[in-house]
XYZ file of C-alpha atoms in Angstrom:
606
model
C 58.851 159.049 116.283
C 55.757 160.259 115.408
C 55.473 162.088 118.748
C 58.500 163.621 117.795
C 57.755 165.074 114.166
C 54.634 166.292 116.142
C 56.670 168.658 118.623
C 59.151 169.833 115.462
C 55.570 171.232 113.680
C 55.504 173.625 116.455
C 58.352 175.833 114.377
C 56.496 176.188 111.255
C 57.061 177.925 109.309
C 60.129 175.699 108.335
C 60.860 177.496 105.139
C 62.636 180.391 106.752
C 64.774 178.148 108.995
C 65.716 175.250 107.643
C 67.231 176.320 104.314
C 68.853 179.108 106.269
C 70.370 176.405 108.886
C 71.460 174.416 105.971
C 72.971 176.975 104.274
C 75.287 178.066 107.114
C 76.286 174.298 108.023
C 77.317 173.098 104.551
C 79.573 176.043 104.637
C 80.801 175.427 107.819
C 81.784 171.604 106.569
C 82.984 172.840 103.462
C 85.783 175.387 104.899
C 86.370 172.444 107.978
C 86.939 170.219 105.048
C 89.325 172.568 103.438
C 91.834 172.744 106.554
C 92.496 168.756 106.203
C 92.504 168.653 102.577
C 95.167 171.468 102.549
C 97.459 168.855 104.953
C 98.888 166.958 101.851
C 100.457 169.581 100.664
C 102.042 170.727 103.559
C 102.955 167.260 104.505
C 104.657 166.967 101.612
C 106.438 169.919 101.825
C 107.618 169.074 105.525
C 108.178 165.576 103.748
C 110.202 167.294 101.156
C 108.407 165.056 98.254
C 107.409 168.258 96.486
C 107.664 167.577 92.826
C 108.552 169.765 89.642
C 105.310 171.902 89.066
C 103.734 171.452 84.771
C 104.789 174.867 82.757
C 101.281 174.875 81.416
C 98.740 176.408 83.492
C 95.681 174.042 84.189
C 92.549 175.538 83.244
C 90.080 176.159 86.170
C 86.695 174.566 86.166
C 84.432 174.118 89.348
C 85.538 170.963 90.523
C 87.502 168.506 93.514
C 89.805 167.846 90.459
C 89.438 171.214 88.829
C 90.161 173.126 92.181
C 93.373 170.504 93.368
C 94.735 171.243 90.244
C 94.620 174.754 90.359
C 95.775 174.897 93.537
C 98.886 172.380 93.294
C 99.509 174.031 90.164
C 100.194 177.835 92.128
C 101.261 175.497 95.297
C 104.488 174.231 93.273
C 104.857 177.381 91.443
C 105.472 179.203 94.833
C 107.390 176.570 96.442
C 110.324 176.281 93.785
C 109.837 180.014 92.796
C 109.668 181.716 96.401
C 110.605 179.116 98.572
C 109.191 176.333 100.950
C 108.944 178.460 103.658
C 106.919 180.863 101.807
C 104.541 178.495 100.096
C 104.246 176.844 104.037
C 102.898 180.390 105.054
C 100.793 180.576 101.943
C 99.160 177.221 103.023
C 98.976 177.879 106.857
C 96.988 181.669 105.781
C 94.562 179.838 104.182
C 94.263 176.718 107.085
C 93.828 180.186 109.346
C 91.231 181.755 106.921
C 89.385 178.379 106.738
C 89.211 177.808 110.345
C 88.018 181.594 110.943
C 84.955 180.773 108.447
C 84.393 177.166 109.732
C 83.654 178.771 113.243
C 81.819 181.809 111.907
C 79.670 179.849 109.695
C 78.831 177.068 112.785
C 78.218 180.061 115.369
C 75.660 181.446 112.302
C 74.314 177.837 112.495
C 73.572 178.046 116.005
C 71.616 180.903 116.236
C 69.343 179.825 113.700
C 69.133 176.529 115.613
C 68.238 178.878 118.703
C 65.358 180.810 117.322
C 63.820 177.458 115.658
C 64.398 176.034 119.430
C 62.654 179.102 121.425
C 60.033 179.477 118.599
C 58.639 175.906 119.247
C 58.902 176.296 122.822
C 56.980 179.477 123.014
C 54.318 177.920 120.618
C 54.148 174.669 122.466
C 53.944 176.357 126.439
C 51.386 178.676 124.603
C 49.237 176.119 123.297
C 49.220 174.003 126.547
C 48.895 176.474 128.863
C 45.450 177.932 126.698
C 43.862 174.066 126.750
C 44.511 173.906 130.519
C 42.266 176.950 130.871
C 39.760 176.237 128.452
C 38.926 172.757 130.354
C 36.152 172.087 132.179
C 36.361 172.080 136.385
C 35.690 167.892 135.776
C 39.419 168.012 134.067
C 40.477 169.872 136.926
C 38.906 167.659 139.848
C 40.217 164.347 138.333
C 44.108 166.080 137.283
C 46.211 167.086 140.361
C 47.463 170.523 140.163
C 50.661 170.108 140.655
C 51.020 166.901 137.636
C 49.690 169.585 135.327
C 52.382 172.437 136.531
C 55.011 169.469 136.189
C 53.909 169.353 132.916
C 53.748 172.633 131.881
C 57.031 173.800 133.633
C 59.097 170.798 133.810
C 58.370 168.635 130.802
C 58.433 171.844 128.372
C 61.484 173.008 130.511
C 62.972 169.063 129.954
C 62.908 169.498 126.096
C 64.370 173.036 126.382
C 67.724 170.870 127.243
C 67.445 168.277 125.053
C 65.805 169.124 121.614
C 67.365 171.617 120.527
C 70.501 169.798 120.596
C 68.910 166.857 118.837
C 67.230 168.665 116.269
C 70.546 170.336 115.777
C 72.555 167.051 115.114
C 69.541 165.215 113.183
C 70.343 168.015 110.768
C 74.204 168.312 110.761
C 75.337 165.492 111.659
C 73.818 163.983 108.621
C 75.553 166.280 106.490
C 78.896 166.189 108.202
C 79.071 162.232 107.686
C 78.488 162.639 104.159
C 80.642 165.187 103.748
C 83.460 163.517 105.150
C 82.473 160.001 103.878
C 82.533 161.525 99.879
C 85.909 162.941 100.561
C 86.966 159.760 102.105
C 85.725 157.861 99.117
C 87.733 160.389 97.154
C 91.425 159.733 98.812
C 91.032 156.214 99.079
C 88.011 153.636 97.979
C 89.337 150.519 99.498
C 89.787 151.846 103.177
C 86.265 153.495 102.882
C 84.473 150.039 102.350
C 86.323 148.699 104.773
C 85.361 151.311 107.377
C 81.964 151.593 106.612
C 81.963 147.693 107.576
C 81.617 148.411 111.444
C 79.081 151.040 111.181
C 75.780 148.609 111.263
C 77.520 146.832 114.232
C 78.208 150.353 116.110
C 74.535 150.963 115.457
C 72.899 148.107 117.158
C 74.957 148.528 119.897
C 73.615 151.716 120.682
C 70.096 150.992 119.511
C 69.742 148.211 122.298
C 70.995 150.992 124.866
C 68.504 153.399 123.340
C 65.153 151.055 123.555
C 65.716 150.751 127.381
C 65.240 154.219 127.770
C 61.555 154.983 126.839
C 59.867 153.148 129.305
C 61.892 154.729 132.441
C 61.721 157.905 131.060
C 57.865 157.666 131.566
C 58.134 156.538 134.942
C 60.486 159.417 135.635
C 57.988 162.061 134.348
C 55.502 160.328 136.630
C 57.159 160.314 139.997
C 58.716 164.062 139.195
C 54.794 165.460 138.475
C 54.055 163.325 141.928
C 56.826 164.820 143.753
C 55.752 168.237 142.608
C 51.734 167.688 143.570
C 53.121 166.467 147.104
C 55.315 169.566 146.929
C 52.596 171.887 146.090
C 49.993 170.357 148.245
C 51.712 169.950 151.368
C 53.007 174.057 150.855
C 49.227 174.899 150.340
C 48.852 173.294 153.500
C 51.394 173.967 155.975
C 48.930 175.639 158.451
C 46.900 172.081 159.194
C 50.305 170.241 158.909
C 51.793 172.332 161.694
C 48.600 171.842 163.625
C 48.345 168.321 163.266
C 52.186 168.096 164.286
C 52.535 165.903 160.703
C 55.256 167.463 159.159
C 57.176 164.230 159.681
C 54.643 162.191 157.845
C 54.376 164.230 154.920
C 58.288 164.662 154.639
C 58.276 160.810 154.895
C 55.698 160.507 152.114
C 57.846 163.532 150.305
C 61.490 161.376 150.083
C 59.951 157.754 149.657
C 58.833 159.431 145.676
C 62.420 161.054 145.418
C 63.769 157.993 146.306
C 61.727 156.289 143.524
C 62.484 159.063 141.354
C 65.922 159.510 142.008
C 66.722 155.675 141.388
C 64.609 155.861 137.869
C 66.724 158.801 137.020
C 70.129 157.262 138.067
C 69.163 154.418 136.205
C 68.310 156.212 133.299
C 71.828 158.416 133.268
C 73.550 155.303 133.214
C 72.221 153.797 130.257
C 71.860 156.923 128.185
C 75.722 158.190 129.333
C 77.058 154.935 127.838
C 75.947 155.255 124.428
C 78.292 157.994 123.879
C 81.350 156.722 125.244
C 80.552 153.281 123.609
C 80.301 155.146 120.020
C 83.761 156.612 121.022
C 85.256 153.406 122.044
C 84.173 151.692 118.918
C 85.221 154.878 116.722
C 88.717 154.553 118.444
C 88.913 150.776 117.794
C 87.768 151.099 114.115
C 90.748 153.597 113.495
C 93.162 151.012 115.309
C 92.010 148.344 112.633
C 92.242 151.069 109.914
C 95.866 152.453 110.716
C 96.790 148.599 110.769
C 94.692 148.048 107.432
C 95.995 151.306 105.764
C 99.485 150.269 106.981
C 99.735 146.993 105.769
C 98.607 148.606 102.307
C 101.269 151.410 101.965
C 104.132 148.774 102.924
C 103.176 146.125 100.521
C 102.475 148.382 97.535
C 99.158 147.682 96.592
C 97.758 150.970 97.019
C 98.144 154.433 95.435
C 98.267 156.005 98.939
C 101.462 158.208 100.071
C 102.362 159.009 103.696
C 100.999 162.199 103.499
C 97.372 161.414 102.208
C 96.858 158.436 104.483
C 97.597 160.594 107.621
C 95.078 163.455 106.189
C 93.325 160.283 105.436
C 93.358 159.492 109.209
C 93.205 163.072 110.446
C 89.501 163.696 108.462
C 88.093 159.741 109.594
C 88.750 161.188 113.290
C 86.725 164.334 112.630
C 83.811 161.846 111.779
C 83.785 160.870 115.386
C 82.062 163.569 116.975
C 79.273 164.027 114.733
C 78.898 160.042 115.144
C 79.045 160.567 118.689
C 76.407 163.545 118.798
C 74.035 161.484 116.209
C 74.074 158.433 118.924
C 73.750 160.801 121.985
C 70.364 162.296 119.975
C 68.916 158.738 119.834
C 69.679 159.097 123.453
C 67.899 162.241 123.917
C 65.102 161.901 121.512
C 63.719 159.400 123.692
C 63.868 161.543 126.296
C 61.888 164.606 124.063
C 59.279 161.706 122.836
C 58.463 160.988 127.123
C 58.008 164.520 127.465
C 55.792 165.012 124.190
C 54.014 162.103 125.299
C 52.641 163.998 128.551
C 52.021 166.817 127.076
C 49.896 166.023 124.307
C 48.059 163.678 126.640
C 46.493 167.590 127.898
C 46.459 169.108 124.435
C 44.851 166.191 123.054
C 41.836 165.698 125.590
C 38.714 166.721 124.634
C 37.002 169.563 125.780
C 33.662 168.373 127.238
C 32.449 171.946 127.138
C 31.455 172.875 123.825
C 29.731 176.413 122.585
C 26.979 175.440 119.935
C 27.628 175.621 115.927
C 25.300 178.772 116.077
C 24.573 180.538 119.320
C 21.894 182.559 119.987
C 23.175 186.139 120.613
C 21.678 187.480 124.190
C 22.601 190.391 125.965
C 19.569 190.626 128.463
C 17.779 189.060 131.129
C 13.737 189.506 130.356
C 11.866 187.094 132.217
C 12.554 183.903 134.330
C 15.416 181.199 135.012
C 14.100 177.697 134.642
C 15.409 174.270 135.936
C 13.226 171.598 133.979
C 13.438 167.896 134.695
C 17.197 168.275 135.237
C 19.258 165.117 136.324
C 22.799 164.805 136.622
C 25.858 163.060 138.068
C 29.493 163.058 139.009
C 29.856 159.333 138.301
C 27.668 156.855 139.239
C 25.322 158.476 141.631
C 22.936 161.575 140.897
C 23.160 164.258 142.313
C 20.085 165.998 141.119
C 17.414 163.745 140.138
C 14.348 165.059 137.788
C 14.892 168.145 139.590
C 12.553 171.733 138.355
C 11.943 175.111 139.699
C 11.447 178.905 137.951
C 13.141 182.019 138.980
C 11.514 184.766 138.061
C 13.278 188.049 136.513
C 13.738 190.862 139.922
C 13.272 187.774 142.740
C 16.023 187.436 145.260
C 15.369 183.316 145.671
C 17.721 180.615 148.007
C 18.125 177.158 147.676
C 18.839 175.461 151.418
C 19.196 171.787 152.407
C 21.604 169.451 154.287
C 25.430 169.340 152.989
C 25.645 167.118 149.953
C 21.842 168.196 149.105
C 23.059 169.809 145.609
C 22.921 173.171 145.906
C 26.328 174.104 144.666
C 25.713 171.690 141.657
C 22.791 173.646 140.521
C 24.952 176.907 140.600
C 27.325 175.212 138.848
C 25.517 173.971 136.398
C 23.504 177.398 135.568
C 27.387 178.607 135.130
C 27.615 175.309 132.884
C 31.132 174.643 134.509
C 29.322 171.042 133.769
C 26.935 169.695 131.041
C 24.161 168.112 132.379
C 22.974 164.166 130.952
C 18.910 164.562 131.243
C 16.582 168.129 131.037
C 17.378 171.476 130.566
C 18.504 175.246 132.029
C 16.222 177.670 129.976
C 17.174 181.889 130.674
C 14.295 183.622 128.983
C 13.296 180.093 127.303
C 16.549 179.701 125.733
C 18.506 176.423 126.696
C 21.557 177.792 127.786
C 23.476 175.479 125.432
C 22.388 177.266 122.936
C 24.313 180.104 124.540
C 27.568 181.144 123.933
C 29.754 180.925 127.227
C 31.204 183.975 126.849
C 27.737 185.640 126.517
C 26.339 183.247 129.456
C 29.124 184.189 132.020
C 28.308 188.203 130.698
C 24.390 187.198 132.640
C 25.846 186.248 136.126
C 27.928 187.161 138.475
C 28.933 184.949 140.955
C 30.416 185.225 144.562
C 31.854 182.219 146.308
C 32.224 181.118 149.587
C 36.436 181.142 149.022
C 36.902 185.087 148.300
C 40.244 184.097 145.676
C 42.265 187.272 144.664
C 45.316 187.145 142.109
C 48.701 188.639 143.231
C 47.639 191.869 141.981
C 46.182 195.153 142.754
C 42.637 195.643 144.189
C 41.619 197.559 140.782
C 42.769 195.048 138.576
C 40.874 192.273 140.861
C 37.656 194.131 140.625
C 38.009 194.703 137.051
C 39.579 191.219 136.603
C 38.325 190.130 133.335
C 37.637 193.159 131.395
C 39.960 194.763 128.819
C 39.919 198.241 130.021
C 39.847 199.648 134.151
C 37.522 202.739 134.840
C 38.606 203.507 137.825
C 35.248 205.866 138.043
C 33.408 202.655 138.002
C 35.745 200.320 140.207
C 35.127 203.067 143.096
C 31.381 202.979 142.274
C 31.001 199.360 143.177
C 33.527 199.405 145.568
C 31.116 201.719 147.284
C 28.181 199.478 146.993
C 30.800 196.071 148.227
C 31.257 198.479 151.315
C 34.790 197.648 150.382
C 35.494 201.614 149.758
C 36.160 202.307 153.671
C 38.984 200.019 153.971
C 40.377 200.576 150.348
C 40.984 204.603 151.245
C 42.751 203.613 154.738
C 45.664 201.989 152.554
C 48.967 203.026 151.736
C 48.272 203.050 148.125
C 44.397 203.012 147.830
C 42.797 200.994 144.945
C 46.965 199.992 143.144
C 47.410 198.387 146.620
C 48.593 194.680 146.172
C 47.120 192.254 147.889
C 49.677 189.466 148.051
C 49.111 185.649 146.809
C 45.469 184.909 146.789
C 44.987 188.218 148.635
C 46.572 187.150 152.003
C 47.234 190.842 152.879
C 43.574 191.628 153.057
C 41.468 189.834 156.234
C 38.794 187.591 155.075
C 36.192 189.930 155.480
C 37.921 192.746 153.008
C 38.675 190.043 150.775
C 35.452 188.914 150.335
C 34.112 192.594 149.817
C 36.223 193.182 146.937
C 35.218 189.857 145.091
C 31.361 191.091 145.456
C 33.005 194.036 143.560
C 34.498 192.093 141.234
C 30.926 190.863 140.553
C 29.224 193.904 139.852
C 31.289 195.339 137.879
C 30.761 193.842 134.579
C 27.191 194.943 136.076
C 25.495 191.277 135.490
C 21.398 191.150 135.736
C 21.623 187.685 138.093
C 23.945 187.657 141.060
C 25.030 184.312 142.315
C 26.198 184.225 145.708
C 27.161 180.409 146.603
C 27.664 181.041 150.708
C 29.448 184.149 150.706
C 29.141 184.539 154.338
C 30.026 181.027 155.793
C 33.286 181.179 156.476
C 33.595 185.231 158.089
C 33.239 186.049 161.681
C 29.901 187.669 163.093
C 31.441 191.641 162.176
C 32.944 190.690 158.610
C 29.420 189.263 157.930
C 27.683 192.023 159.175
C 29.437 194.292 156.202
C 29.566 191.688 153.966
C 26.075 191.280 154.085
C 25.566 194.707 153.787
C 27.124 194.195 151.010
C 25.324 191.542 149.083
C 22.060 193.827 150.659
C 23.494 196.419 148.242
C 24.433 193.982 145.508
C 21.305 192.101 145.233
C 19.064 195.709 144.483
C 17.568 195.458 141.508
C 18.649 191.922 140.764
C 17.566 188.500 140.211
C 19.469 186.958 143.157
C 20.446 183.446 143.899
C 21.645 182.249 147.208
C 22.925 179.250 148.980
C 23.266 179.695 152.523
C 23.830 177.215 155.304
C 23.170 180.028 158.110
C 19.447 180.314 157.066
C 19.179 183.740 159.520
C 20.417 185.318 155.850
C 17.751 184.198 153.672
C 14.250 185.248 155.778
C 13.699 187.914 153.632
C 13.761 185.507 150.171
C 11.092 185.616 148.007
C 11.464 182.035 147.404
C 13.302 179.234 149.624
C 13.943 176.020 147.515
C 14.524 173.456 149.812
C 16.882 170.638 148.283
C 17.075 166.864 149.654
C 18.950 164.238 148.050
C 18.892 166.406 144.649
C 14.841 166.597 144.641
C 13.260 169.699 145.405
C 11.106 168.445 148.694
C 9.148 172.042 149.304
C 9.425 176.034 148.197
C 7.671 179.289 149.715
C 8.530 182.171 151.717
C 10.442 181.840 155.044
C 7.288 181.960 156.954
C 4.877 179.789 154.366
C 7.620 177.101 155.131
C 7.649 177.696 158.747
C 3.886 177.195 159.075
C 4.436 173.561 157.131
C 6.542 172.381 159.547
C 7.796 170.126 157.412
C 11.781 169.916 155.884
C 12.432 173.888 156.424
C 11.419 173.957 159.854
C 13.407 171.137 160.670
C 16.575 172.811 159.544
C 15.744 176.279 161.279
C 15.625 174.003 164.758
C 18.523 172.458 164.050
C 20.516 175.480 163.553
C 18.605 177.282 166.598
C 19.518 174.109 168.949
């Protein structure tokens, strides 16, 4: 349960709703409750047991004796001074009024229930969606997309249907039963007790149903976020699916988790459908008993009860049904909302690794050099970069080469701190970088990768992605520098021309123009470029490395390349084996060694 008190603190404040929710639902029982109690009299005027009315007025006081007095009192007046049929319209005007308020006062009850409802939803997608981004890429490596979009849509989605409802009857339902038990207690104290005998038993039986539920309902999370990853993966993927003919397999893979999922969930809608008509059944079989019980009362004598009250007796016990019904059915779904909880605070409460310091140093320059000192790190078990060191200095255009696994992207990485690393530090200027902010870090670089990623958006907002305010003076400027301005002007709409989901309008080329754009123009002193080039053909390099020509001009550059035809005019080549730095020097000072460089320029001439 305490998952589920967790989710309802997600509607603070509760001083505005509940009171208000309250409010309208005790009314709502009250005027309900006013529509039965108003059946003795009528019965007993269809009866015909209406007796003399007293010639002295009873004197009003707020009351359940005070106000049947008053009433009968004016009830009997009307009947022997205007007639039954009269008094029988008086009583069915107020059964109509009562009814009319009932409903008004439950539909009043609802829509509070609804804004408590879409408040904590809003607050809880909100929250969950904000720690998603905030995590580190480590989060994101070891989390499959699509669990965390089953989480965010479908869980969320999941207590859209079922806790609103339950909140809704936690608080009611209550209220009704009481209600309805006092007034029951009121017409007859004998039949009461013996009533509220078969309530415990009623509860365990649907208790037992209820426990069964948890522990499917987390398997059924699990296979739906499964199903969806498969889903989302094999849709990412459809080109090397089709080319691999393995559509079969991966539809194969695809139904053996909805079978899974589909039997959890069958499961589960049996066992959680039969609490409610079990509380029915048992409701039903209790009034059996009681119209036998109440009988057997009335016809031996022993009980103050008349016709007329025992069947308004019977008519308000059988209004108790449905809000005993609804409170079992909540068990039922709270089990369901505690799964869902479950899941998602498993995201909102993991920590994030990636921490700003208590006090960062402010920096909004780069002055002098970029140093890697001693720095080791690791995935997992194995490092990656092992007592590894080199300087950059401030206006040098440097690249790191080496062999596929070498760590070059790791060292990019970690100068963007997407990762912390265990042993040395990353000094800008002499400053660890930890001691940086991350906003104010990220504000330094600028960073182009080797997958040119655009959001289903227009090219301005993609080169001005991340900043609060698009000049479009300054999105054509570096445009014009990306060499992205040519094709930009030859479309339909120019710079508020979408480019489709992850920019699948645009050819690779264009696409990766547009995200050197998108680097310059928060205008950072060190550009990044993490193989820009390695996946165009030989013309979409040839202006995209115009481009980065353009880009890199009064820099500090940094660039990994495997295509080392890119990098001869360096100042410094860092050549990376293993995560040590083996040798460094120009393109030709490493040519003359003969040592790890030249091996990889013959390789890539052969």
């Amino acid at each position: 349960m305490k998952i589920f008190f967790r989710l309802l603190r997600y509607v603070k404040p509760y001083h505005h709703f509940v009171p208000e929710y309250l409010i309208f639902t005790v009314l709502g029982i009250l005027f309900g409750l006013l529509n039965f109690t108003l059946l003795i009299p009528m019965l007993n005027l269809l009866f015909n047991t209406i007796t003399l009315p007293t010639k002295i007025v009873p004197t009003f006081h707020f009351s359940v004796q005070g106000l049947q007095d008053t009433f009968s009192y004016y009830f009997h007046y009307t009947v022997f001074t205007k007639g039954k049929m009269t008094a029988l319209m008086m009583v069915c005007s107020i059964i109509f009024f009562g009814v009319l308020m009932s409903n008004v006062f439950k539909y009043l009850s609802a829509r509070v229930m609804s804004r408590i409802k879409i408040k904590l939803l809003k607050n809880l997608r909100n929250e969950l969606f904000a720690k998603l981004m905030e995590q580190d890429l480590a989060f994101h490596y070891q989390h499959k997309k699509g669990q965390n979009i089953s989480v965010l849509m479908n869980d969320i989605q999941d207590l859209d249907g079922v806790l609103g409802n339950t909140i809704q009857n936690f608080l009611r339902a209550p209220l009704v039963i009481t209600f309805y038990v006092a007034v029951l207690f009121y017409l007859s104290v004998p039949l009461t007790l013996f009533t509220i005998l078969f309530f415990p038993f009623t509860g365990l039986l649907i208790s037992s149903t209820i426990k069964k539920l948890k522990k499917k309902g987390h398997f059924s999370q699990e296979f739906l976020g499964k199903m969806l990853a498969v889903a989302e993966e094999s849709l990412s993927g459809i080109k090397i699916i089709k080319s691999f003919h393995a559509h079969q397999i991966v539809v194969e893979q695809f139904k053996k988790i909805n079978a899974k999922f589909s039997m959890i969930s069958r499961s589960m809608f049996n066992q959680r459908e039969i609490a409610s008509p079990l509380s029915e059944f048992l409701g039903v079989s209790v009034m059996v008993v009681l119209v036998l019980y109440g009988g057997h009362l009335i016809l031996q004598g022993d009980t103050h009860l008349t016709g007329a009250v025992f069947i308004t007796y019977l008519a308000i016990y059988s209004q108790m049904l449905p809000p005993l019904k609804d409170l079992s059915a909540a068990f039922g779904n709270i089990q369901k909302a505690i799964v869902c909880g479950e899941r998602i605070f498993a995201i909102i409460d993991k920590p994030i690794l990636i921490q700003d310091a208590q006090k960062c140093i402010e920096k909004n320059d780069f002055v002098h050099s970029i140093e890697f000192k001693n720095v080791k790190f690791k995935y997992q078990d194995e490092w990656v970069l092992n007592d590894f060191s080199c300087r950059i200095q401030k206006g040098q255009t440097v690249a790191f080469v080496g062999k596929s696994g070498s760590g070059k992207t790791t060292l990019v990485d970690l100068l963007y701190r997407f990762y912390d690393i265990q042993e040395g530090e990353i000094l800008i200027d002499g400053i660890n970088i930890k001691n940086l902010s991350q906003q104010n870090l990220h504000a330094l670089i600028g960073i182009v990768t080797q997958e040119p990623f655009l959001f289903n958006d227009n090219i301005a907002n993609n080169i001005a992605f991340g900043s609060t305010k698009n000049y479009i003076e300054k999105i054509q400027d570096v445009a014009k520098i990306a060499f992205a301005e040519q094709f930009i002007e030859q479309l339909e709409h120019r710079y508020y021309t979408n480019v489709g989901e992850r920019g699948m309008k645009l050819s690779g080329g264009q696409r990766q123009r547009i995200t050197i754009a998108r680097a310059l123009y928060k205008a950072p002193p060190i550009l990044v470029l993490d193989e820009a080039t390695a996946s165009l053909d030989s013309e979409s390099e040839k202006y995209v490395q115009n481009a980065l020509e353009n880009a890199t001009k009064k820099r500090t550059s940094i660039i990994i390349a495997h295509r080392l035809s890119t990098i001869k005019n360096a100042d410094q080549i860092f050549v990376i084996e293993k995560g040590k730095l083996l040798e460094s020097g120009t393109h030709d000072e490493l040519l003359a060694h003969g040592k790890a460089y030249s091996e990889l320029i013959k390789m890539q001439e052969l």
